[in-house]
Structure formats: structure tokens, C-alpha cells
Tab-separated table of C-alpha atoms in Angstrom:
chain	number	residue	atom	x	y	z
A	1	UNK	CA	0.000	0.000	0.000
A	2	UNK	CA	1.251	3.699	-0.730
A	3	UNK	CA	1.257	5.276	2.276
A	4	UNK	CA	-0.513	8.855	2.138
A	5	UNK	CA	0.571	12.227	1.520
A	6	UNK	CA	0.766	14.567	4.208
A	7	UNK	CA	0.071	18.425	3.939
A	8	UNK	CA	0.693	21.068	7.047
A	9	UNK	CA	-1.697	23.645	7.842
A	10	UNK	CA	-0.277	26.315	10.272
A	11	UNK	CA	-3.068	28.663	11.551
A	12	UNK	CA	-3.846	30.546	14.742
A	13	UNK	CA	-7.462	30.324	14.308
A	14	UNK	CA	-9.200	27.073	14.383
A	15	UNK	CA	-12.309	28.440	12.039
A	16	UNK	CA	-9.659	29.313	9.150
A	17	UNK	CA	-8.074	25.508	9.419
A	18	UNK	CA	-11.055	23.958	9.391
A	19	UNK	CA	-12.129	26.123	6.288
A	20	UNK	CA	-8.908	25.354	4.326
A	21	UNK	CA	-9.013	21.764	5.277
A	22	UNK	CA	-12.221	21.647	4.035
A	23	UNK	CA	-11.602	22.748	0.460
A	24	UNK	CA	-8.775	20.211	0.449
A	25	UNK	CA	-9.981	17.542	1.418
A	26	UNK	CA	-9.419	13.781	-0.512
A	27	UNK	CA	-8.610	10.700	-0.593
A	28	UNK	CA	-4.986	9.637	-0.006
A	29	UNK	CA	-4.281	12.666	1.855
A	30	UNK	CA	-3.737	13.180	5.636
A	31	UNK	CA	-4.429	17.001	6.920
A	32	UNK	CA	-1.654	17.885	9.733
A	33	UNK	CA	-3.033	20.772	11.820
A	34	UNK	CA	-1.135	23.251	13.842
A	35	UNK	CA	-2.024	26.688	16.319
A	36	UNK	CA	1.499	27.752	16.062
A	37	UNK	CA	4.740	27.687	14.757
A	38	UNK	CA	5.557	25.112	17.761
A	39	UNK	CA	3.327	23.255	17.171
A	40	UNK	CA	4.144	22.830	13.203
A	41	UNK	CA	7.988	22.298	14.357
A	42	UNK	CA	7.012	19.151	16.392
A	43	UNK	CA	4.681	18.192	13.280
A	44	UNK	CA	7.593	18.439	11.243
A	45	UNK	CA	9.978	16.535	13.263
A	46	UNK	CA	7.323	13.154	13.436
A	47	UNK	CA	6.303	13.481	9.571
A	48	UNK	CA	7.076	13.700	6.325
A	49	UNK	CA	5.218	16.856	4.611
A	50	UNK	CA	4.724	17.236	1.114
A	51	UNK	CA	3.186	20.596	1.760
A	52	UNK	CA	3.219	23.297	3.925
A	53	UNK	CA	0.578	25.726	4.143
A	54	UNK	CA	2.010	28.853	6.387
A	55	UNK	CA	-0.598	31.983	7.696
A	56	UNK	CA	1.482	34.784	7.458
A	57	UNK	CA	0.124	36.572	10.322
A	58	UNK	CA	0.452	34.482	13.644
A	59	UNK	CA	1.229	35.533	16.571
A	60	UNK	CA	4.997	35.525	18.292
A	61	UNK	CA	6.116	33.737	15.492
A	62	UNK	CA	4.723	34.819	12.093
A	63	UNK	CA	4.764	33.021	9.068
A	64	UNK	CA	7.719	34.137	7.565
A	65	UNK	CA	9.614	33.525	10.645
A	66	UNK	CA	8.259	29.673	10.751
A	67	UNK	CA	9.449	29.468	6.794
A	68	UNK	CA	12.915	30.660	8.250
A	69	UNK	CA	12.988	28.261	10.585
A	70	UNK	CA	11.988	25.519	8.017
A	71	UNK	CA	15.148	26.453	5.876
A	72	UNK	CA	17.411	26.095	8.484
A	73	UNK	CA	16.962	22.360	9.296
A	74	UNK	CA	17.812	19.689	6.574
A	75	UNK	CA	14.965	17.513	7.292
A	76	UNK	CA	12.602	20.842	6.290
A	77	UNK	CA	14.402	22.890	4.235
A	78	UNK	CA	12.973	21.353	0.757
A	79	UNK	CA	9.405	21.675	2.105
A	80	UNK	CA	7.604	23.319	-0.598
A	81	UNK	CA	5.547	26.177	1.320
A	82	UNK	CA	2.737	28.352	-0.172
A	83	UNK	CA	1.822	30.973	2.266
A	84	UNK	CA	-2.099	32.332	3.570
A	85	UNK	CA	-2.815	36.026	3.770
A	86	UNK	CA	-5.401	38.020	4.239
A	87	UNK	CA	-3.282	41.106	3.790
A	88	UNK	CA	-1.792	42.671	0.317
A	89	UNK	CA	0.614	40.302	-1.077
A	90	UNK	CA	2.824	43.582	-2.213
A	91	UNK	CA	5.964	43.174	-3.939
A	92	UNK	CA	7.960	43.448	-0.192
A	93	UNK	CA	6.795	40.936	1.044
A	94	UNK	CA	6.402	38.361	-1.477
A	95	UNK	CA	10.161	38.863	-1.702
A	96	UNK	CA	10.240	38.401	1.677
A	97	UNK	CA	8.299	35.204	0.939
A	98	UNK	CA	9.954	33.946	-1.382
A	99	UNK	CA	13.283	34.712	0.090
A	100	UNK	CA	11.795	32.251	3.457
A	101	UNK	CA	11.504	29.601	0.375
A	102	UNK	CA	7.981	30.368	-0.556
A	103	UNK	CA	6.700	28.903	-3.797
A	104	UNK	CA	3.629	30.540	-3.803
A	105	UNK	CA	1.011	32.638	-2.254
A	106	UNK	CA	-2.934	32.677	-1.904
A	107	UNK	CA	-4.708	35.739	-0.836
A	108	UNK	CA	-7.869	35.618	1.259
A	109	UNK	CA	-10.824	35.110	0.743
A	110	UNK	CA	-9.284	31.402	-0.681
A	111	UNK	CA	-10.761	30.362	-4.369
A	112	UNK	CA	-11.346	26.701	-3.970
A	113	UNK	CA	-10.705	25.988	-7.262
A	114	UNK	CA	-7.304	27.677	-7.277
A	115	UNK	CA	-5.972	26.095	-3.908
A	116	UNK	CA	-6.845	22.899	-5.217
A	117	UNK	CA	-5.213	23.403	-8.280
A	118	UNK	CA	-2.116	24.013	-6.696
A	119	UNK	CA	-2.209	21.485	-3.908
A	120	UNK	CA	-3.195	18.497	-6.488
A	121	UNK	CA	0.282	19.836	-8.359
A	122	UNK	CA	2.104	18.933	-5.146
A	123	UNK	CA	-0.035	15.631	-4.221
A	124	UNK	CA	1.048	13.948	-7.228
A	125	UNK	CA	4.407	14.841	-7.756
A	126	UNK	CA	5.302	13.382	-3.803
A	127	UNK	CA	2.919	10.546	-4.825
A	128	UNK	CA	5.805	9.803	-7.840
A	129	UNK	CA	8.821	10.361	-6.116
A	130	UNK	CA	6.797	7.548	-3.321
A	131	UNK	CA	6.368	5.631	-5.905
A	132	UNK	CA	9.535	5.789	-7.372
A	133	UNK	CA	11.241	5.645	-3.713
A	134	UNK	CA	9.116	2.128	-3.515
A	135	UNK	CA	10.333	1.110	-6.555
A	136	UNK	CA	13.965	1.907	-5.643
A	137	UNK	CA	13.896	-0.270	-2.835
A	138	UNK	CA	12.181	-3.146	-4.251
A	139	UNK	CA	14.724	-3.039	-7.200
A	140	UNK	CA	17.792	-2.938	-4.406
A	141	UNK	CA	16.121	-5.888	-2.359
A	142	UNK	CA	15.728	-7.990	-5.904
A	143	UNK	CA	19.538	-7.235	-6.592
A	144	UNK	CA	20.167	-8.083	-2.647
A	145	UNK	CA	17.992	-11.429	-3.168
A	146	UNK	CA	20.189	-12.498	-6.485
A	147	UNK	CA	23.249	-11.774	-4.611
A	148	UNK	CA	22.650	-14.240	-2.326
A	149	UNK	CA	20.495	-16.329	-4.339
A	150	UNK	CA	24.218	-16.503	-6.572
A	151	UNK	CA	26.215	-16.781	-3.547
A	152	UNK	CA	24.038	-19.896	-2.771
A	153	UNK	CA	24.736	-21.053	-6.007
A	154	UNK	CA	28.329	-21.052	-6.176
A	155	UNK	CA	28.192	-23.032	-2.814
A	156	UNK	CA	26.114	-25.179	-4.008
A	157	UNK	CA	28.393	-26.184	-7.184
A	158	UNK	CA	30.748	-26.248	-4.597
A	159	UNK	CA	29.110	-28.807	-2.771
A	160	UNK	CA	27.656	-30.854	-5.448
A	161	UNK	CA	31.146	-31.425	-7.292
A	162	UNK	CA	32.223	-32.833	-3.908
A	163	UNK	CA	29.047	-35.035	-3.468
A	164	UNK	CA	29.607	-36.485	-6.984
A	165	UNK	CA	33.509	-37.114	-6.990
A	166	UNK	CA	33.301	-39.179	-3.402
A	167	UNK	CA	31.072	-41.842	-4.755
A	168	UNK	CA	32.615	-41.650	-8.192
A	169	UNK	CA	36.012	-42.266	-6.550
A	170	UNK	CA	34.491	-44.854	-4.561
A	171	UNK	CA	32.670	-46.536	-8.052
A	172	UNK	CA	36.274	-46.432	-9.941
A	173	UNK	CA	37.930	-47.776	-7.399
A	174	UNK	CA	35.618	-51.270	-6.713
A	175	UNK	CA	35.689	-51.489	-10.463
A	176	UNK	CA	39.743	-51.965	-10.284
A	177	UNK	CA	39.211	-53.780	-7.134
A	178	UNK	CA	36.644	-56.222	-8.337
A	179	UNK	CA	39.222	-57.498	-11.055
A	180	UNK	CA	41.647	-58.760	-8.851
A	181	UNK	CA	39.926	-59.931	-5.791
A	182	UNK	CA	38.111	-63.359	-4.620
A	183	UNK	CA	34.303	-63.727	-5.238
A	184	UNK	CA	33.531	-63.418	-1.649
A	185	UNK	CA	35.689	-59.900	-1.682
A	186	UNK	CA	33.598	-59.319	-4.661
A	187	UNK	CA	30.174	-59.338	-2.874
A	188	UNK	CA	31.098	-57.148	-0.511
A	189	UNK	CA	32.809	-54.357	-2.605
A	190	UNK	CA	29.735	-54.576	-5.314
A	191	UNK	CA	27.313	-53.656	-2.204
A	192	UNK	CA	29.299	-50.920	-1.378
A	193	UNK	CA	29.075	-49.914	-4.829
A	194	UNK	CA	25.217	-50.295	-5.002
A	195	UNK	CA	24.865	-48.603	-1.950
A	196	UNK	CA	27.370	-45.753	-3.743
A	197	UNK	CA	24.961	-45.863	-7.089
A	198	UNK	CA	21.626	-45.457	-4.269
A	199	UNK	CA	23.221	-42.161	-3.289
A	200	UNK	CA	23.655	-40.565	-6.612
A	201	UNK	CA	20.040	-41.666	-7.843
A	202	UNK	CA	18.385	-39.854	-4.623
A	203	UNK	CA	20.858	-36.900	-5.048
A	204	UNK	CA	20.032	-37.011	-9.005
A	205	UNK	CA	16.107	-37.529	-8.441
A	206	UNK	CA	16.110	-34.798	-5.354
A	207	UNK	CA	17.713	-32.290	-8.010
A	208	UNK	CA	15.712	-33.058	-11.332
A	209	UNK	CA	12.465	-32.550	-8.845
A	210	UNK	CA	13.405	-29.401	-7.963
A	211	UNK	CA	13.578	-28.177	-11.045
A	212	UNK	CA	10.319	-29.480	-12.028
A	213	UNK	CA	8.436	-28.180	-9.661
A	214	UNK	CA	9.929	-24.953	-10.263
A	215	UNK	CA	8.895	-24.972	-13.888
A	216	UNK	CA	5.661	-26.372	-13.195
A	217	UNK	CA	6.177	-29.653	-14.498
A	218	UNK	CA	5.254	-31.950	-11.274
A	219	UNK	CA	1.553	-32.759	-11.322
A	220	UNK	CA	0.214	-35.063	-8.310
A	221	UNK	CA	-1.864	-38.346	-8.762
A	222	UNK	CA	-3.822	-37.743	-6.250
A	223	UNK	CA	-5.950	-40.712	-4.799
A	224	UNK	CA	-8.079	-41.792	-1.467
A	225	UNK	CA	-5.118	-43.589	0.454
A	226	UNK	CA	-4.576	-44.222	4.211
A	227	UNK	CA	-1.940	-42.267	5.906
A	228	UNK	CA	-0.395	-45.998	7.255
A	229	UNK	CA	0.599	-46.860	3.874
A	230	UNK	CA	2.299	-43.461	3.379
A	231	UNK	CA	4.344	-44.213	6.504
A	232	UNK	CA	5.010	-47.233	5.980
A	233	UNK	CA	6.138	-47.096	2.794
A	234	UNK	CA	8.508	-43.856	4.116
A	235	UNK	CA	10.196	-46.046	6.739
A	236	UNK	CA	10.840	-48.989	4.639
A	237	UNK	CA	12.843	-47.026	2.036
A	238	UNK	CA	15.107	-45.511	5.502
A	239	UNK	CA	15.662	-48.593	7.195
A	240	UNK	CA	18.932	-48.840	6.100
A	241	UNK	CA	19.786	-45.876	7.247
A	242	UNK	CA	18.393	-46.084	10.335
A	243	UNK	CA	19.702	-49.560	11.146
A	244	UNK	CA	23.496	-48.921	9.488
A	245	UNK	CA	24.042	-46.399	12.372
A	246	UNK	CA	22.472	-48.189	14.994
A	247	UNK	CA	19.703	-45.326	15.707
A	248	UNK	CA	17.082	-45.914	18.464
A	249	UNK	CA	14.071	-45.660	15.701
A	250	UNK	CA	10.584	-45.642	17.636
A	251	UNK	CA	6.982	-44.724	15.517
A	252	UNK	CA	3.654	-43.397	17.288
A	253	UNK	CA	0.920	-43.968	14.443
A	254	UNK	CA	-2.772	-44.195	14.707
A	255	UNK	CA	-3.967	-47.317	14.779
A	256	UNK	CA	-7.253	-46.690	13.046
A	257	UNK	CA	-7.103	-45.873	9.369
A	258	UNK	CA	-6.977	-42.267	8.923
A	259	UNK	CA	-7.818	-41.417	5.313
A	260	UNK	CA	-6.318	-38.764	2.325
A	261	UNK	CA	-6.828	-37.495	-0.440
A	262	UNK	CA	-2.760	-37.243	-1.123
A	263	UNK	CA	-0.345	-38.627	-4.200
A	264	UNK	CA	1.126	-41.576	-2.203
A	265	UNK	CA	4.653	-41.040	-3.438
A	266	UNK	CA	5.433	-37.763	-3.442
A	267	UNK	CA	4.230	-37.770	0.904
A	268	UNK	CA	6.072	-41.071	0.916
A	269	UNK	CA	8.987	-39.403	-0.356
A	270	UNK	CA	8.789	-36.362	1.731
A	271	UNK	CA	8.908	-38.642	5.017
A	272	UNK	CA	11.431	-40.534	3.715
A	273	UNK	CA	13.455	-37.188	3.263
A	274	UNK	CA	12.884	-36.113	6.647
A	275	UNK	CA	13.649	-39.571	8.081
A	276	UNK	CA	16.693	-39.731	6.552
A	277	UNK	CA	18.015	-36.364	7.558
A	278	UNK	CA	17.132	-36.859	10.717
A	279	UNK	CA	20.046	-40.338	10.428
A	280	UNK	CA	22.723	-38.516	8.447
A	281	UNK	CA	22.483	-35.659	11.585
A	282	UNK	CA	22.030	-37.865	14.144
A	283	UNK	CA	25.419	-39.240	16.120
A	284	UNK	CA	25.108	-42.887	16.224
A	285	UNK	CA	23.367	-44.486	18.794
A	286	UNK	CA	21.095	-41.366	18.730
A	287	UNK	CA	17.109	-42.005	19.217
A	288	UNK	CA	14.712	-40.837	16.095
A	289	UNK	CA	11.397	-41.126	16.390
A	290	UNK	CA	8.039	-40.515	13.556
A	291	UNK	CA	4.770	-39.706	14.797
A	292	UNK	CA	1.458	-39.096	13.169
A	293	UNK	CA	-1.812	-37.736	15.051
A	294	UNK	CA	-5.047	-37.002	13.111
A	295	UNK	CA	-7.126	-34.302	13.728
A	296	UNK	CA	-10.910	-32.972	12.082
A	297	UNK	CA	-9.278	-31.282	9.402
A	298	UNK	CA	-5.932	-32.234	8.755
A	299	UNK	CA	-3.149	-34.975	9.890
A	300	UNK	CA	0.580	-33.737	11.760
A	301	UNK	CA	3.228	-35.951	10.887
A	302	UNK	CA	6.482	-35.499	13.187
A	303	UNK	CA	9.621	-36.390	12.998
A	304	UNK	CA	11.770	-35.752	15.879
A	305	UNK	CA	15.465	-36.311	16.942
A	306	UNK	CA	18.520	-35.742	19.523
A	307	UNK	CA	21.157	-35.061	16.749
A	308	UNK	CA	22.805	-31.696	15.726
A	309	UNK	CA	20.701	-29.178	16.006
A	310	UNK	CA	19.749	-26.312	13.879
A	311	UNK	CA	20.725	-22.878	15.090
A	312	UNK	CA	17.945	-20.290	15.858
A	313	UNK	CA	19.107	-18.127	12.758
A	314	UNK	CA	18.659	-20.940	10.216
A	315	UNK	CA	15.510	-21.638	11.226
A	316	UNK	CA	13.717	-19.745	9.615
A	317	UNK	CA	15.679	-20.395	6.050
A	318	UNK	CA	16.323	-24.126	6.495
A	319	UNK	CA	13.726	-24.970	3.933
A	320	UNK	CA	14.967	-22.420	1.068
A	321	UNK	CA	17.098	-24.195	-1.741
A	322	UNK	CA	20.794	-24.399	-1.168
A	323	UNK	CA	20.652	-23.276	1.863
A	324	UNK	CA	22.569	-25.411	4.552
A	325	UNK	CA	23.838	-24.794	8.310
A	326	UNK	CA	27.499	-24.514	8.158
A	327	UNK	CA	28.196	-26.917	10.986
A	328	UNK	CA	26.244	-29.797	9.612
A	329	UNK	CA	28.864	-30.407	6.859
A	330	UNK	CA	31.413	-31.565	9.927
A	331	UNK	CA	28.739	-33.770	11.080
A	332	UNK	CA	27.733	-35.991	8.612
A	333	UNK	CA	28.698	-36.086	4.530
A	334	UNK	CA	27.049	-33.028	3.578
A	335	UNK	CA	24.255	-32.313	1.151
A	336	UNK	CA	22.851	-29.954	-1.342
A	337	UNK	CA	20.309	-27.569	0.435
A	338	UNK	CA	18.330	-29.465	-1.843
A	339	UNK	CA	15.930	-32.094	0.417
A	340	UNK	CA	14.390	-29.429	3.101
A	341	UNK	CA	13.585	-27.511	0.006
A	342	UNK	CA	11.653	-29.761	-2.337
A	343	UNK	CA	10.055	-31.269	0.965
A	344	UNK	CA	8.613	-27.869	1.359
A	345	UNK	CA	7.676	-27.555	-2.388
A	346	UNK	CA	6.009	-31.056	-2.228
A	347	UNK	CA	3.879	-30.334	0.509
A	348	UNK	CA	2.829	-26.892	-0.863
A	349	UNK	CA	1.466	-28.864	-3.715
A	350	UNK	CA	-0.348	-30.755	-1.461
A	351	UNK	CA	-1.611	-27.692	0.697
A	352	UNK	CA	0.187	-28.728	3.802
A	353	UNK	CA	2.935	-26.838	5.454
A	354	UNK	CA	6.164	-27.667	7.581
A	355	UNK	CA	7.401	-26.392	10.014
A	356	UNK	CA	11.188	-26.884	12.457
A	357	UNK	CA	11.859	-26.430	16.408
A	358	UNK	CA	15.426	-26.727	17.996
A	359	UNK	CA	17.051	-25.630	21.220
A	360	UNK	CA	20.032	-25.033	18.672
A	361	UNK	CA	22.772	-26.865	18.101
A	362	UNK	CA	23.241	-30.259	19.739
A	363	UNK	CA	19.893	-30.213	20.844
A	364	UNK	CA	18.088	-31.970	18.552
A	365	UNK	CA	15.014	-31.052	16.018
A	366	UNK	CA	11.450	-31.798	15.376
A	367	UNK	CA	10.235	-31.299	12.178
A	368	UNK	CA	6.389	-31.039	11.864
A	369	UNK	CA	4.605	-31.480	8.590
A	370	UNK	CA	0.311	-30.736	8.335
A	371	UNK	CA	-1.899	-31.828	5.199
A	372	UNK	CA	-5.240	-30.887	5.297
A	373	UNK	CA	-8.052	-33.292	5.278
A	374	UNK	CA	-11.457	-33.140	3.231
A	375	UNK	CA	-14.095	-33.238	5.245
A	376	UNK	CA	-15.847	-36.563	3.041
A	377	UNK	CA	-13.056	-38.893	3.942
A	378	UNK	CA	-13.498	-38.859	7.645
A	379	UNK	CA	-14.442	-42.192	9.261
């Protein structure tokens, strides 16, 4: 919203402001009314005037006096000012007017036509320099959000050359191994490999989603489907993640169905996501757990851990793409920015949101995800 333009009215006598707001009186415009010239001063210090209409005969302080006054501060001193009189404007004192940094004057008795003439004049050239003032900043806090948006970037290339060359390394070098060793060698250094090949696919299939989404190219099958299946499906594609680092894993699910209307993959895969952060940031041994708890009009899944920690300034960008907490990366072996991110996206399709509480680092995080419920598949 454009905020609205303020004019000053300086009179001693109430019936002549009232009059002259009167006859100026619109929308978008704000009337500030003052007895005397300090009065005005203290007007002038909380707001920003476009206008300034001065009486030129007050008393103690006169109108040409206030003008002077108006000159000599910076935050004034471009105030355009049009001065009131009742008396003859002769060619004294409009130099003496104009000298105070008058830009005009208006004899009395006012002709409405002519004071709004020259008061629209002023309205809309503060209204374009608002305008153009809003438009500067929005243009400085684009060029600020492609800054960072391309510092992100160049840490993420960063990043994702070192996520591909440490399973690439590890590929190339069971290849060589696997042609000189036994075949019960072999077994174990082609499931290291396959486990190797797992992590590039997710990494791969994380990134291509992102960018569909983004372009509008992810559409969800949406179908009636109990939240158990979601969740169970989730769990049994983390299992090995959960189990390889010997996690205390522990689900509180309804046992009752509790139906959707969801695309059974795309949730599926956003548990999954969550599930498996919550491993890679967790110190083994640590205790993970996944809860679900319907309600009338939607479900809460949680997922909840004792690992790392998010800091309280991260919070609140955690789920923006490439962004990742700087400690995490001595934790566990890194990531993209990338999961958090389409998690978000995928549940925005969906209508749901998600949301992240920590105590900050090495205390743990809960991650809490909502999908709302239609109202015709409750039991």
C-alpha cells in the first residue's frame, strides 16, 4: 500500500483551518493541523510533509519567521511552502516570501478551485517520487535477493562437485578392485558400490524434482489412500539408514485408518526425506522417532530427533534451496540444500505446510509437517 501524503496547515485560528481543510480535502491525503509555529515544528519533526501551508500573520512567530525556521533544518528545508494572507501580497513581502523559500502565495478570501489546483500539483508529484522511492527499494532488495540467491549457487556447485567425486572415486575404485579380488571380496565391494549408485540416484532424483516443480512440471496423482501406507512405505525405504548407524528408531501412528486425499509417493517421499536427515544428523546411537496424530481437518506428521541441532538463525531459512547450516557439513557427509527444500515444495502442492523447532545446536530437532483433510473422507 502507498502510504498517504501529508500536507501542514499552520493557523492561529481554528475556524480558518477547518475552512482550508475543508476545500482540500481527498482521498490519499492526511491534513496535519497546527495553532502555532511550535506546534508545526514538532509536526515536522514526526512526519514527512509534502506541503506546507504557512498563515502569514500568527502571533509571536509569524509566518515568515516559521518558513525561516523551516530552511534552516535539513529535514525541512525542501518543504515546498505556499503561504495564507489576508493582507496585500505587495511586492515586499512576497520577496520576503519567497526569500523564506515560498513557492507561492494565496490571498484571502481562498478560491477553492485555485488552492486545489495548486495542492493536487504537489499531491502527485510526492505521490511519484513515493512511488519511485518504492520502486527503488524493491529493485535494491531484488539485486540483494540475487546476490545471495548466486552466492548460494556457487556453494552449491561447490558442494555438489564434492558429493559427486566421493562416490565416483568410490565406483572407480571397486571397479579396479573387483578385477583382482576373490568372489567373496567381490560381494562385498559390489554392495558398497550399489549402496554408492543409491546415493547418486536420490541426489540425481532430489535435483531433477526441484527443477520441475519450479517450472511447473510436477503434477500429483492424487488418490483416497490411508496415511499408514504413506508411513510405511517412508520407513521402509530408511531402514537402512536407520539400522546402518544403529539409531534408536521408535513410531507413534494411529492405529485406526486415517484417510487422504494425497499422491502416495510424493508424501512417501517427503517422510522418507525427513527420516533420513534426521540419520545422516544424528550421532550414532542417537534415538529418532516418527509420529502421526489425526485431527478434524488435517493430519501432523512429526519427525523428531537428539542429533545436531539447527541454530535459531537458520531456522527460519532451512527450507529455502541451497541453503545449509554450516556446521552440519562436519557432522555428517554433507548435502545440497536441496531435500528441506523440495520437501517444502512437495507439501505446498499438497496444501500442507512444515514447520522446524530446535534448542540449537546439539539439541536436537522436530520437524512437523500438516496436510489438510477433506471433510468426506473422515471415518
Amino acid at each position: 500500500m502507498t502510504p498517504p501524503v501529508k500536507f501542514l496547515l499552520v493557523d492561529d485560528l481554528d475556524e480558518n483551518l477547518i475552512a482550508l481543510a475543508a476545500l482540500l480535502k481527498r482521498d490519499g491525503l492526511v491534513l496535519l493541523t497546527a495553532r502555532s509555529a511550535d506546534e508545526a515544528l514538532e509536526l515536522l519533526l514526526e512526519h514527512e510533509v509534502a506541503l506546507a501551508f504557512l498563515d502569514v500573520q500568527m502571533p509571536e512567530v509569524d509566518g515568515f519567521e516559521l518558513a525561516e525556521f523551516m530552511r534552516g533544518s535539513e529535514r525541512t528545508r525542501h518543504i515546498p511552502i505556499i503561504f495564507v494572507t489576508a493582507g496585500s501580497a505587495d511586492k515586499q513581502r512576497r520577496f520576503r516570501g519567497y526569500e523564506a523559500g515560498a513557492v507561492d502565495f494565496i490571498q484571502k478570501p481562498i478560491e477553492a478551485d485555485i488552492l486545489r489546483s495548486k495542492a493536487n500539483v504537489f499531491f502527485e508529484l510526492h505521490r511519484q517520487r513515493q512511488l519511485v522511492a518504492a520502486q527503488r527499494d524493491e529493485l535494491k532488495a531484488a539485486s540483494q535477493a540475487l546476490q545471495e540467491v548466486d552466492r548460494r549457487k556457487d556453494e552449491f556447485l561447490a558442494v555438489l562437485g564434492h558429493e559427486l567425486r566421493n562416490p565416483l572415486a568410490a565406483l572407480s575404485s571397486g571397479l579396479q578392485l573387483l578385477q583382482r579380488r576373490s568372489a567373496d571380496e567381490s560381494v562385498t565391494i559390489r554392495e558398497s558400490m550399489e549402496l554408492q549408485i543409491f546415493h547418486l540416484s536420490r541426489l540425481i532424483e532430489d535435483l531433477l524434482d526441484t527443477a520441475r516443480i519450479s517450472e511447473g512440471k510436477i503434477s500429483l496423482q492424487k488418490e483416497r489412500i490411508e496415511l499408514q501406507t504413506i508411513l510405511r512405505s517412508a520407513i521402509q525405504g530408511c531402514r537402512n539408514n536407520l539400522e546402518s548407524a544403529g539409531h534408536r528408531f521408535t513410531t507413534d501412528i494411529p492405529a485406526e485408518p486415517v484417510w487422504l486425499e494425497a499422491d502416495h509417493t510424493r508424501l512417501a517421499q517427503v517422510v522418507a526425506n525427513l527420516l533420513n536427515n534426521a540419520a545422516k544428523y544424528t550421532p550414532k546411537g542417537g534415538e529418532i522417532s516418527l509420529r502421526a496424530r489425526a485431527a478434524a481437518d488435517h493430519v501432523e506428521i512429526e519427525v523428531a530427533d537428539n542429533g545436531v541441532g539447527i541454530p535459531a538463525d537458520m531456522q527460519s531459512r532451512i527450507f529455502q534451496i541451497f541453503v545449509q547450516v554450516p556446521d552440519h557439513r562436519q557432522h555428517a557427509a554433507g548435502g545440497l540444500g536441496v531435500g528441506l527444500a523440495l520437501v517444502h515444495q512437495l507439501l505446498a502442492l499438497h496444501g500442507g505446510t512444515i514447520t522446524v523447532a530446535s534448542g540449537g545446536v546439539g539439541k536436537g530437532s522436530v520437524f512437523t509437517v500438516r496436510i489438510p483433510r477433506r471433510a468426506d473422507l473422515l471415518p
